[in-house]
Amino acid sequence: MEESATLRIGSENYNFPLIKGTESEIAVDLRTLRSESSCITFDDGYGNTGSCESKVTFIDGEKGILRYRGYPIEQLAEKSNFLESAFALLYGELPSENQLNSFRKKISDNAGLRENMAKGLHSFAPDAHPMAVLSAMVNNLGTYHPEKSTNDRKRDLEAFDDTAALLISAIRTIAARDYRNRKGLAPIPSDPSLGYCADFLQMTFGDSNNPQPPPQKVCEALNLVFLLHADHEQNCSTSTCRMVASGGANVFASVSAAIGALWGPLHGGANMAVIKMLKDIHDSGDDGSRFIEDAKNGKKRLMGFGHRVYKNYDPRAKILNVACNDALEELGVSSPILDIARHLEEVALSDEYFIQRKLYPNVDFYSGILLEAIGFPLNMFTVIFAIGRLPGWLSHWKEIAESGSKIHRPRQVYQGATVRDYVSIEER
Ligand SMILES: CC(C)(COP(=O)(O)OP(=O)(O)OC[C@H]1O[C@@H](n2cnc3c(N)ncnc32)[C@H](O)[C@@H]1OP(=O)(O)O)[C@@H](O)C(=O)NCCC(=O)NCCS
């Protein structure tokens, strides 16, 4: 194969080198395009633009492949757990037993919130969206750790291991405390003897008078939700995190911005949309069949189906489907909306419309059902996604900071008014 690409603009030819990825992806390196030709590229939505070279996560959407640091998601889901996979994302390799133990310990040691910070949770409007609270509180956490949020890359990198453990731990305490505040319930302190997910579930739903460890299968299913969401290469929130980091901002500010990006309904909000859709179908007296017809006629969208990148079965959805069944059985949950979900899944997987367009259930379809069954309120679904995605954001922050990358500053094709004279207000 040629080592370069030629672009003809008008009568001029320009040559550009190719960059080859370790999984054979080819990119045309256009970094000198503007200086050589005065032209820029236009790629609205960046669907054809490589914004960086990254070693964190590989996705092949056509083949349904997802790997963290080279490890297939199926193997991690079967043999690893959220914290071990988070370590691999952050540091590039699976940890030794000692490394994993000290990583876990650092995380359990950081579960508490400073008193003033916990009080700050009461300063939000009573119906503030939990994602607004989470984003603000993550930035707030940074203010309590000025030595970790200096905006000096070298110093922030030196503190990175402690910062990562602090954030991975505190994000669940913030989420749990916020949930209980809204319900008028007293906080439940972290219990370091419990695993990451069990502790989070207890801090959220526990009975302070009668603490009971949450059911094992439910902890396992939540662990899997976190693990499966831990990274997904250059998605909207991760790109936001990298963009903010590229300007030299500290980890807390970069993660806080990423949480804002994830909040959007087109990004992290899809699992909520699944449950809303299922409830609407149920309330309208449909078993799902009418909705499928409406989806095929373009009147409705079957939420939780289809994916921008995966044109094959989303590998995460396959895994979560099984865990979702196990957890529902353990919880003894049966509900009409779950019956509708199963019906939609069955019909859509055998219907030509969905088969031809490669519309398979995505991870949000099952995570929505699972989170609803565990008892998380709808507006907390994206918070769960954020807790899972945090190791990915942190890994990308680290990658940017270590690479000394330039500030990200895209160009534009200006389509506004051309030069004109100012008109005084009396003459307008
Ligand atoms: C995720 C999504 C935005 C991907 O979109 P995309 O790759 O750009 O696909 P397109 O919107 O171009 O759709 C391609 C075709 O499939 C159809 N289609 C895509 N998703 C569909 C869905 N969920 N229900 C019904 N039809 C769908 C489109 O109408 C289009 O049909 P056409 O070729 O007859 O015009 C889209 O599948 C979607 O909206 N899904 C539901 C929301 C969701 O679950 N999002 C979470 C993603 S993780």
XYZ file of C-alpha atoms and ligand atoms in Angstrom, residues 232 265-271 273-274 277 291-292 294-298 300-311 314 316 353-354 356-365 385, ligand 1:
93
model
C -15.470 3.863 24.821
C -29.872 12.926 26.066
C -28.026 11.936 22.895
C -25.098 10.650 24.906
C -25.656 9.359 28.448
C -29.413 9.762 28.583
C -30.408 6.880 26.299
C -30.989 4.321 29.074
C -35.185 7.107 27.338
C -35.583 3.298 27.169
C -40.484 4.538 26.173
C -44.754 0.662 18.732
C -42.641 -1.564 16.485
C -44.572 3.030 14.387
C -40.773 2.660 14.567
C -40.733 0.985 11.153
C -42.870 3.781 9.698
C -40.474 6.385 11.048
C -41.147 6.585 16.582
C -37.606 5.534 17.465
C -37.046 2.271 19.241
C -34.857 3.539 22.055
C -32.018 1.228 23.073
C -31.643 -0.064 19.515
C -29.003 0.917 16.972
C -25.629 2.520 17.526
C -23.526 5.099 15.726
C -20.404 2.933 15.913
C -21.647 -0.667 16.281
C -23.197 -2.002 13.112
C -22.973 -4.202 20.722
C -21.579 -4.934 25.887
C -36.575 -3.711 9.037
C -34.202 -4.011 11.993
C -31.461 -4.950 7.242
C -30.453 -1.762 9.067
C -28.314 -3.690 11.559
C -30.279 -2.325 14.488
C -29.414 -4.496 17.460
C -30.168 -3.803 21.126
C -27.441 -1.585 22.561
C -26.017 -1.493 26.074
C -28.550 1.158 27.130
C -31.446 -1.175 26.474
C -23.034 5.817 33.681
C -27.928 5.464 18.001
C -28.466 6.095 16.727
C -28.514 7.628 16.930
C -27.510 5.735 15.588
O -27.891 6.390 14.491
P -27.187 6.253 13.069
O -26.092 5.261 13.083
O -26.857 7.610 12.651
O -28.308 5.621 12.214
P -29.352 6.432 11.342
O -30.040 7.439 12.228
O -28.642 6.945 10.145
O -30.380 5.313 10.936
C -30.205 4.389 9.878
C -31.573 3.800 9.547
O -32.050 3.033 10.677
C -33.219 3.628 11.233
N -33.062 3.616 12.684
C -31.919 3.853 13.380
N -32.122 3.673 14.699
C -33.439 3.333 14.812
C -34.225 3.032 15.938
N -33.691 3.031 17.158
N -35.532 2.732 15.735
C -36.033 2.726 14.488
N -35.323 2.984 13.377
C -34.042 3.291 13.541
C -33.261 5.048 10.682
O -34.575 5.547 10.643
C -32.651 4.867 9.331
O -33.636 4.283 8.501
P -33.673 4.646 6.910
O -32.377 4.092 6.363
O -34.893 3.935 6.407
O -33.755 6.141 6.820
C -29.864 5.581 16.400
O -29.812 4.196 16.126
C -30.876 5.853 17.498
O -31.454 6.942 17.556
N -31.126 4.858 18.414
C -32.030 5.054 19.525
C -31.391 5.839 20.625
C -30.372 5.046 21.405
O -30.619 3.931 21.820
N -29.213 5.664 21.611
C -28.150 5.082 22.374
C -26.981 4.766 21.543
S -25.740 4.043 22.560
